[in-house]
Backbone as a ProteinNet text record, in pm:
[ID]
protein_1_A
[PRIMARY]
MTLAALATGLVTGLVTGCTTEREGSDAATGTSGKSGVKVAKRGGSVGAAGSACELPVAFDIAEFWKAEAVDSVDASAAGTDLAEFGDLFLHQGPVTAACEIDAKPAGKIGFLRVWTGAPGKADARTVLKEFVAAEQEASGAVYREVEAGDVTGVEVEYTTTSKLLEESKQEHAFAVTTSKGPVVLHLGGMDTGEHEAMLPAYELAKSTLHTTG
[TERTIARY]
-939.3	-999.9	-972.1	-1092.3	-1116.7	-1035	-993.6	-966.1	-1018.7	-1153.3	-1270.9	-1276.7	-1227.3	-1248.7	-1111.3	-988.1	-872.6	-882.6	-926	-934.4	-1015.7	-1114.8	-1220.2	-1156.2	-1034.3	-976.5	-861.9	-785.8	-680.9	-710.9	-851.7	-861.4	-859.4	-833.2	-831.7	-725.8	-584.8	-473.4	-413.5	-489.1	-472.9	-441.9	-345.4	-311.2	-165.2	-120.9	26.6	120.2	234.6	312.2	468.3	546.9	686.1	717.5	811.5	851.6	984.5	992.7	1148.4	1136.5	1267.9	1299.7	1423.2	1416.5	1554.1	1550.9	1698.7	1726.8	1692	1613.9	1583.4	1717.6	1739.7	1857.7	1831.9	1683.6	1650.6	1645.3	1703.4	1683.9	1747.2	1643	1661	1609	1697.8	1678.6	1569.6	1452.9	1337.1	1241.1	1261.1	1128	1066.6	941.2	851	879.4	804.6	798	749	645.2	570.6	600.7	670.6	718.5	628.7	616.3	510.6	377.7	393.8	250.3	241.6	114.4	58.5	59.6	78.3	47	-94.3	-181.1	-307.3	-309	-435.4	-457.3	-476.8	-383.9	-381.7	-555.9	-526.7	-655.8	-660.5	-543.8	-503.2	-378.9	-369.6	-217	-236.6	-164	-147.5	20.6	5.3	99.9	176.1	125.9	159.9	77.3	111.6	63.1	-82.8	-216	-342.7	-434.6	-345.5	-407.1	-471.3	-545.2	-594.5	-496.3	-372.3	-278.1	-145.2	-103.6	2.8	121.2	235	312.4	444.6	568.9	716.2	739.4	657.4	634.6	514.4	499.6	375.6	408.9	281.3	262	136.4	119.4	-1.8	-91.1	-215.1	-302.7	-384.1	-462.8	-507.7	-669.2	-711.3	-826.2	-928	-1026.2	-1157	-1124.3	-961.7	-930.2	-923.5	-971.8	-980.5	-916.6	-835.5	-714.9	-808	-744.9	-824	-705.7	-662.5	-577.8	-632.8	-515.3	-548.5	-543	-668.5	-664.5	-619.7	-515	-473	-520	-562	-561.5	-711.7	-801.5	-893.3	-872.9	-760.6	-718.1	-640.9	-542.2	-486	-557.8	-671.6	-785.4	-887.7	-884.6	-971	-949.5	-1002.7	-979.8	-871.6	-814.3	-687.2	-710.8	-824	-860.4	-836.2	-925.8	-926.6	-776.7	-730.5	-578.5	-497.5	-491.1	-416.7	-425.8	-575.9	-618.7	-583	-585.5	-556.5	-422.1	-332.2	-196.8	-162.9	-265.7	-218.6	-230.9	-317.2	-346.6	-268.8	-225.6	-161.5	-9	34.3	185.4	243.8	365.3	396	533.4	590.3	748	768	856.9	942.7	837.4	734.1	614.6	489.4	429.5	292.2	215	62.2	-32.3	-57.4	-52.4	-90.4	-192.9	-186.6	-285.4	-334	-463.9	-522.7	-606.6	-561.3	-608.1	-700.6	-824.3	-920.1	-987.1	-972.3	-955.8	-1145.7	-1211	-1376	-1433.9	-1383.5	-1447.1	-1440.3	-1315.5	-1264.6	-1313.1	-1411	-1458.9	-1352.8	-1262.1	-1167.8	-1176.9	-1116.6	-1138.3	-1007.1	-932.2	-868.8	-757.6	-653.5	-611.3	-472.5	-402.9	-288	-284.2	-192.3	-166	3.5	-11.2	113.6	137.3	263.8	303.3	438.7	432.1	565.5	639	737.8	838.1	899.8	970.8	1036.8	1172	1254.2	1361	1477.8	1548.8	1680.2	1782.8	1886.9	1965.7	1965.2	1837.9	1816.4	1786.4	1822.6	1801.3	1690.9	1657	1528.8	1523.2	1599.9	1600.7	1567.5	1635.5	1649.2	1497.2	1422.2	1263.8	1229.7	1220.9	1132.7	1143.5	1260	1280.8	1176.7	1182.1	1136.6	991.4	936.9	801.3	739.9	806.7	777.3	761.5	879.9	906.5	772.7	715.6	601.6	457.2	465.1	338.8	314.8	185.8	153.2	161.8	222.5	255.4	266.3	382.5	466.2	564.8	588	697.3	749.5	854.3	877.3	927.3	969.5	1025.4	1100.3	1112.6	1213.1	1213.2	1341.5	1404.7	1451.4	1435.5	1533	1514.3	1620.3	1648	1562.9	1517.1	1402.7	1427.8	1464.4	1449.8	1286.3	1252	1081.9	1109.5	1047.8	1049.4	1188.2	1200.2	1328.7	1396.1	1363.6	1437.9	1458.5	1562.9	1577.8	1553.2	1458.2	1449	1428.5	1366.1	1369.6	1250.2	1208.2	1086.3	1068	956.8	938.1	814.7	842.9	704.2	725.3	592.5	584.5	455.1	442.4	310.2	281.6	142.9	96.2	-15.2	-48.2	-126.8	-211.9	-318.4	-438.3	-456.5	-418.7	-472.7	-615.4	-695.3	-841.7	-917.1	-861.5	-956.8	-828.4	-713.2	-655.1	-618	-589.1	-552.3	-452.4	-346.8	-243	-273.4	-222.2	-206.4	-100.7	-82.5	67.2	52.6	159.8	159.4	282.6	282.2	399.9	427.2	545.7	547.6	713.1	681	780.3	845.5	983.7	1033	1110.4	1114.1	1201.2	1268.3	1346.2	1390.2	1399.5	1358.2	1360.1	1426.6	1449.4	1502.3	1355.8	1229.3	1149.6	1110.2	1203.2	1179.8	1162.7	1146.3	1101.7	972.9	936.8	803	799.3	660.6	646.4	511.3	523.5	391.7	349	229.9	181	78.5	103.1	-41	-78.9	-190.6	-253.7	-358.6	-486.6	-611.9	-649.9	-774.4	-851.5	-816.4	-761.5	-684.7	-587.4	-510.9	-414.7	-473.7	-578.5	-665.4	-682.3	-716.5	-739	-616.5	-531.3	-406	-335.7	-342.5	-275.3	-373.8	-495.4	-594.9	-526.5	-507.2	-468.1	-299.8	-223.5	-79	-50.7	-128.9	-114.2	-118.7	-207.3	-215.7	-118.9	-46.6	83.6	196.6	188.2	311.5	285.5	195.4	182.3	217.8	189.1	233.9	388.5	445.5	581.5	671.1	621.7	693.3	686.2	566.8	577.4	599.4	647.1	685.4	820.1	792.4	892.1	879.5	987	989.9	906.3	869.2	791.7	877	864.6	932.7	1085.5
-1486.4	-1387	-1437.4	-1397.6	-1444.9	-1337.8	-1347	-1249.2	-1162.4	-1167.3	-1052.8	-952.1	-1012.1	-894.5	-798.5	-889.2	-827.1	-712.4	-744.4	-658.8	-542.9	-551.2	-464.9	-344.7	-386.2	-303.6	-233.6	-271.3	-216.4	-181.8	-188.2	-134.7	-5.3	80.3	247.7	272.5	180.2	174.2	180.6	117.7	103.1	213.9	266.1	368.6	357.3	416.7	407.4	516.5	495.1	586.5	537.4	663	606.6	612.1	595.8	595.3	663.1	760.8	817.2	824.8	841.4	842.9	894.4	882.7	969.3	921.7	883.3	856.1	937.5	887.5	1002.4	1040.1	1147.7	1219.4	1193.4	1207.4	1174.4	1043.4	963.4	805.6	799.8	725.2	677	551.9	480.2	328.7	345	271.8	261.8	372.9	434.2	555	530.2	598.4	596.2	719.1	715.7	793.2	929.8	916.7	1005.1	1016.7	1141	1114.2	1141.2	1089.9	1101.3	997.2	925.4	845.7	743.7	752.1	662.8	528.1	419.3	249.5	235.1	163.4	134.1	34.6	-7.8	-96.6	-201.5	-320.9	-465.9	-526.1	-593.7	-647.6	-835.1	-853	-995.9	-995.8	-1112.4	-1125.2	-1226.3	-1208.4	-1299	-1322	-1453	-1463.2	-1630.7	-1664.2	-1797.6	-1894.1	-2004.9	-2139.4	-2149.9	-2173.8	-2156.2	-2028.7	-1917.7	-1763.1	-1751	-1625.4	-1601.7	-1619.4	-1563.7	-1573.7	-1688.1	-1761.4	-1810.9	-1756.5	-1697.5	-1586.5	-1630.7	-1589.4	-1623	-1489.7	-1387.1	-1313.8	-1331.3	-1282.3	-1265.6	-1119.8	-1076.3	-923.6	-926.2	-814.8	-788	-694	-714.3	-628.2	-536.1	-421.3	-334.2	-392.8	-319.3	-386.9	-383.4	-462	-470.8	-492.7	-449	-488.7	-642.8	-695.4	-814.1	-868.6	-992.5	-1037.7	-1160	-1156.7	-1271.5	-1315	-1459.8	-1501.3	-1437.5	-1426.6	-1399.7	-1523.8	-1544	-1690.5	-1661.1	-1724.5	-1650.9	-1806.8	-1907.1	-2035.5	-2007.7	-1934.1	-1894.9	-1848.2	-1766.2	-1720.2	-1815.6	-1893.1	-1961.5	-2090.4	-2116.1	-2208.8	-2174.8	-2025.4	-1994.7	-1994.7	-1928.6	-1905.8	-1818.9	-1818.9	-1738.8	-1585.5	-1525.5	-1390.6	-1375.1	-1436.5	-1413.7	-1415.6	-1511.9	-1564.7	-1418.4	-1398.5	-1260.1	-1140.8	-1117.7	-1010.1	-1010.9	-1132.2	-1142.6	-1142.6	-1182.8	-1154.6	-1026.7	-915.3	-761.6	-742.4	-765.7	-765.9	-833.1	-949.8	-1087.1	-1059.1	-970.5	-968.6	-814.7	-800.9	-661.2	-657.1	-649.1	-628.8	-780.1	-788.2	-949.1	-1038.2	-966.4	-1041.2	-1069.8	-1159.5	-1191.9	-1174.7	-1106.9	-1115.5	-1214.7	-1198.3	-1348.7	-1281.8	-1195.8	-1139	-1008.2	-999.5	-859.7	-839.9	-719.3	-655.4	-582.9	-566.6	-495.6	-373.2	-259.3	-165.3	-122.4	-177.6	-146.9	-161.5	-285.2	-304.5	-215.1	-132.6	-49.2	100.7	86	244.4	317.5	260.2	334.6	261.5	337.6	263.4	243.9	129.2	89.8	-49.1	-73.5	-200.1	-186.7	-314.2	-328.3	-458.3	-454.4	-563.9	-612.7	-779.4	-868.1	-908.9	-886.7	-952.2	-1041.6	-1152.2	-1244.2	-1312.4	-1344.9	-1374.4	-1494.3	-1538.9	-1668.9	-1627.6	-1705.5	-1700.8	-1637.1	-1565.5	-1524.1	-1449.9	-1384.8	-1287.5	-1174.4	-1100.9	-972	-934.1	-831.3	-788.3	-682	-649.1	-603.1	-452.6	-358	-239.2	-263.3	-385.4	-408.8	-440.2	-549.9	-567	-481.1	-367.7	-264	-158	-143.9	-46.8	-119.9	-252.8	-309.4	-320.7	-340.5	-327.1	-155.3	-88.9	64.8	76.5	35.9	70.6	-2.7	-121	-170.5	-103.5	-9.9	74.8	190.2	174.9	278.1	428.7	529.1	650.4	676.5	602.4	613.8	742.7	808.6	917.7	962.3	1052.2	1101	986.8	871.9	762.4	803.3	789.4	816.1	673.5	632.2	526.9	504.1	411.6	433.1	305.9	290.3	154.1	164.6	59.3	55.5	-79.8	-51.6	-200.5	-199.5	-336.7	-361.3	-493.4	-487	-642.2	-704.8	-821.6	-889.5	-867.8	-810.5	-788.3	-638.7	-604.3	-493.7	-519.2	-415.2	-384.5	-248.8	-241.6	-97.7	-82	68.4	144.3	233.5	232.7	375.3	429.9	569	657.7	733.5	694.3	791.6	785.3	862.3	912.3	835.1	801.6	775.9	872.2	894	988.1	895.8	939	867.9	970.8	932.2	1013.7	1026.4	908.1	912	995.4	1002.1	1086.7	1238.1	1234.6	1370.4	1408	1294.2	1300.8	1223.3	1271.4	1212.9	1145.3	1040.9	982.6	955.8	923.7	869.7	753	670.9	527.6	494.5	375.6	322.3	211.5	141.6	11.5	-36.1	-127.8	-191.5	-313.7	-400.7	-480.5	-557	-696.4	-747.4	-867.7	-935.7	-1080	-1165.9	-1270	-1389.7	-1530.1	-1616.9	-1759.8	-1818.9	-1779.8	-1809.8	-1729.3	-1630.5	-1522.5	-1356.4	-1266.6	-1150.1	-1118.8	-1056.8	-993.4	-822.8	-781.8	-660	-641.8	-540.3	-482.9	-352.1	-340.6	-215.3	-167.4	-13.7	63.5	153.8	136.7	219.6	317.5	330.4	385.3	472.3	505.3	570	695.6	772.8	894.8	902.1	1036.1	1057.5	1089.2	1121.9	1132.6	1005.9	917.6	790.4	716.2	743	687.8	683.2	856.7	901.3	827.7	832.8	786.8	642.5	567.1	426.1	399	474.4	486.3	404.3	420	380.3	206.9	162.4	8.8	-31.4	44	28.5	-7.9	98	105.4	-39.1	-68.4	-145.5	-289.3	-311.2	-429.1	-428.3	-296.6	-284	-316.2	-281.6	-248.7	-416.8	-497.7	-635	-728.3	-719	-817	-894.7	-1015.5	-1106.6	-1220.9	-1300.2	-1413	-1545.2	-1619.5	-1742.4	-1863.5	-1989.8	-2085.6	-2070.3
559.4	460.4	317.8	252.1	100	24.6	-102.2	-186.1	-214.1	-207.5	-246.5	-149.4	-41.6	113.8	106.8	67.5	84.2	-54.4	-159.5	-275	-243	-171.2	-151	-41.3	37.5	137.3	60.6	-43.2	-135	-278.4	-343.3	-440.8	-470.6	-373.9	-412.2	-403	-375.3	-421.4	-586.1	-645.5	-782.6	-876.7	-865.5	-945.4	-1004.4	-1101.4	-1140.2	-1102.5	-1080.3	-1020.5	-1001.5	-928.1	-910.3	-750.6	-722	-576.6	-559.1	-461.2	-418.6	-274.5	-239.8	-70.7	-30.4	84.1	149.6	272.1	287.9	416.1	539.9	674.7	748.4	828.1	867.1	915.7	1064.5	1102.1	1230.4	1296.8	1218	1219.7	1409	1476.9	1612.5	1620.1	1749.3	1794	1882.2	1858.2	1944	1957.2	1848.1	1837.2	1715.8	1719.6	1578.2	1492.8	1377.8	1309.3	1390.2	1458	1540	1663.7	1721	1851.4	1927.3	2074.3	2159	2152.1	2053.4	2008.1	2123.3	2166	2277.3	2238.5	2320.5	2284.3	2316.7	2208	2244.7	2375.2	2402.4	2522.3	2460.9	2497.4	2441.8	2443.1	2349.7	2329.9	2312	2274.4	2228.8	2169.2	2086.8	2005.1	1909.4	1808.4	1687.4	1659.4	1603	1517.1	1589.7	1736.6	1784.7	1741	1745.5	1696.5	1765.5	1680.3	1748.5	1741.2	1714.6	1726.2	1542.7	1558.2	1412.9	1283.7	1315.5	1198.7	1277.2	1204.5	1265.3	1153.2	1240.5	1157.4	1234.8	1161.5	1203.4	1331.9	1338.5	1455.7	1512.5	1676.5	1731.3	1806.7	1820.2	1884	1913.1	2007.1	2066.7	1977.7	1946.9	1877.6	1969.3	1919.8	2003.4	2039.5	2168.6	2202.3	2094.3	2068.9	1966.3	1844.8	1820.8	1689.4	1629.8	1517.5	1474	1374.4	1426.9	1327.6	1244.9	1103.6	1010.3	926.2	919.8	824.8	674.1	581.6	426.5	373.1	276.4	211.6	74.9	38.5	-110.9	-194.6	-108.3	-201.6	-291.2	-269.4	-341	-463.4	-477.8	-577.6	-688.4	-624.8	-721.9	-774.6	-690.5	-736	-829.9	-878.5	-933.8	-1064	-1173.9	-1302.5	-1319.8	-1450.4	-1495.7	-1442.5	-1467.1	-1464.7	-1317.7	-1257.6	-1091.6	-1029.5	-1047.2	-1026.9	-1050.9	-1188.2	-1198.1	-1147	-1109.3	-1047.1	-889.6	-853.4	-692.5	-660.6	-776	-763.4	-700.3	-760.9	-747.5	-615	-537.8	-397.6	-283.8	-353	-267.4	-215.1	-337.1	-331	-323	-295.4	-268.9	-249.6	-364.9	-380.1	-335.3	-208.2	-208.5	-99.9	-53	64.6	9.3	52.3	43.9	148.9	133.5	235.3	331.2	444.8	546.2	643.9	683.7	804.6	759.6	816.2	832	939.7	1022.9	1140.3	1120	1143.4	1129.9	1217.3	1182.5	1291.8	1283.4	1216	1228	1368.5	1448.6	1545.1	1660.7	1650.4	1734.3	1708.5	1585.5	1530.3	1448.7	1398.9	1307.8	1156.9	1032.5	930.4	867.9	894.2	835	874.9	842.4	902.3	923.1	1005.8	1023.9	933.5	835.4	747.9	774.6	774.1	800	668.3	611.5	453.4	519.8	453.8	492.1	351	375.5	255	290.4	147.9	185.8	249.4	304.6	368.5	266.9	302.3	175.6	272.9	175.4	229.1	255.8	191.2	225	335.7	368.4	524.3	522.3	646.6	650.1	617.5	595.2	469.7	343.7	287.6	147.3	119.3	212.2	212.7	217.7	311.3	309.8	192.8	160.2	41.9	-86.4	-110.2	-231.2	-202.7	-74.3	-63.9	-79	-35.2	-58	-212.1	-266.4	-435.7	-498.7	-450.4	-530.6	-477.6	-395.8	-345.6	-461.8	-500.9	-607.4	-518.7	-630.7	-586.5	-466.3	-426.3	-308.9	-296.6	-225.1	-209.4	-51.7	-60.2	51.2	173.5	127.2	231.9	318.5	472.9	547.7	626.1	603.9	680.7	822.5	915.4	1016.8	1079.9	1157.7	1268.2	1372.3	1399.9	1520	1600.5	1742.5	1819.8	1842.3	1821.2	1907.8	1899.3	2056.2	2141.3	2114	2076.8	2072.9	1980.3	1841.5	1711.3	1697.2	1576.2	1570.4	1402.2	1383.7	1244.2	1171.7	1067.9	979.9	984	1004.1	999.6	872.5	782	699.3	740.8	699.5	700.8	570.5	475.4	349.9	323.8	216.9	157.8	48.1	-0.9	-127.7	-135.3	-312.8	-345.6	-450	-448.7	-523.3	-640.8	-769.8	-858.1	-844.2	-841.4	-851.2	-763.3	-629.6	-572.2	-549.2	-590	-576.2	-439.5	-354.2	-250.1	-174.8	-70.9	-21.9	116.5	159.3	307.7	335.5	477	534.2	560.9	547.7	603.1	645.8	728	814.7	777.4	780.6	758.1	861.5	895.7	958.2	933.3	908.5	843.6	938.9	974.1	1030	940.8	970.9	909.9	1006	989.6	1077.8	1004.1	1064.2	999.5	912.5	929.6	850.7	726.2	717.2	607.9	654.8	582	634.3	654.3	729.5	789.2	773.8	732.6	702.8	764.3	871.4	947.7	861	807	751	802.7	821.5	865.3	750.8	702.8	602	672.9	630.7	662.5	568.2	568	474.8	433.5	548.7	508.8	622.2	598.7	758.7	833.7	847.3	1004.7	1067.3	977.2	1016.6	1080.8	961.8	1004.6	1148.9	1165	1280.8	1416.5	1409.4	1509.1	1526	1433.9	1452.3	1483.9	1491.2	1509	1652.8	1769	1889.2	1889.4	1785.3	1757.1	1697.7	1583.7	1553.5	1617.2	1736	1807.4	1924.7	1939.9	2043.4	1985.9	1852.4	1782.5	1745.9	1701.8	1690.5	1819.9	1937.5	2090.3	2124.8	2092.2	2150.1	2064	1943.9	1854.9	1895.4	1879.5	1916.8	1789	1771.6	1697.4	1724	1688.3	1744.6	1693.6	1751.9	1708.1	1728.7
[MASK]
+++++++++++++++++++++++++++++++++++++++++++++++++++++++++++++++++++++++++++++++++++++++++++++++++++++++++++++++++++++++++++++++++++++++++++++++++++++++++++++++++++++++++++++++++++++++++++++++++++++++++++++++++++++

């Protein structure tokens, strides 16, 4: 995936703001932020060698969703202005965009994005908090520990608000740490309605996630 394609999907988030958070009193292992959410039908997988995106983790993706690796080379090799512009989209907190899984072929508007980082001492909760803190106009973050596949990670549910559109929408993200570095799975969407419609795909990814290599 080129920088231009990624920028198109993220440009509506370019607003300024701050982040607030609260620890979830309803934290529960093995559950999602939305109780009773169904798991989508499997359509393939990503993460393993030879897949559309080679990652420190692998997981199943929903039927008809299309995965594509994010190509950051075009930004770094371009002129200074584009490189600086691209940096806004390619990095969020301690992680960098690595894979984008498009819901449009399944008739929905949104993406499940995978972000990866360099190995370090930070745990999954710290990585996720830094990721959310870097999100524009994020608020109301609720964190919980979650068991997913063969790993234990931390999930967050929060809200982002667009000053331009004067609308708020729901977001979910899930972080794990691996020997190859942290990984964040993020589900956005055009609005909260689209987000909720895509939650089964997010649950499928989370429940099947396992480390690679």
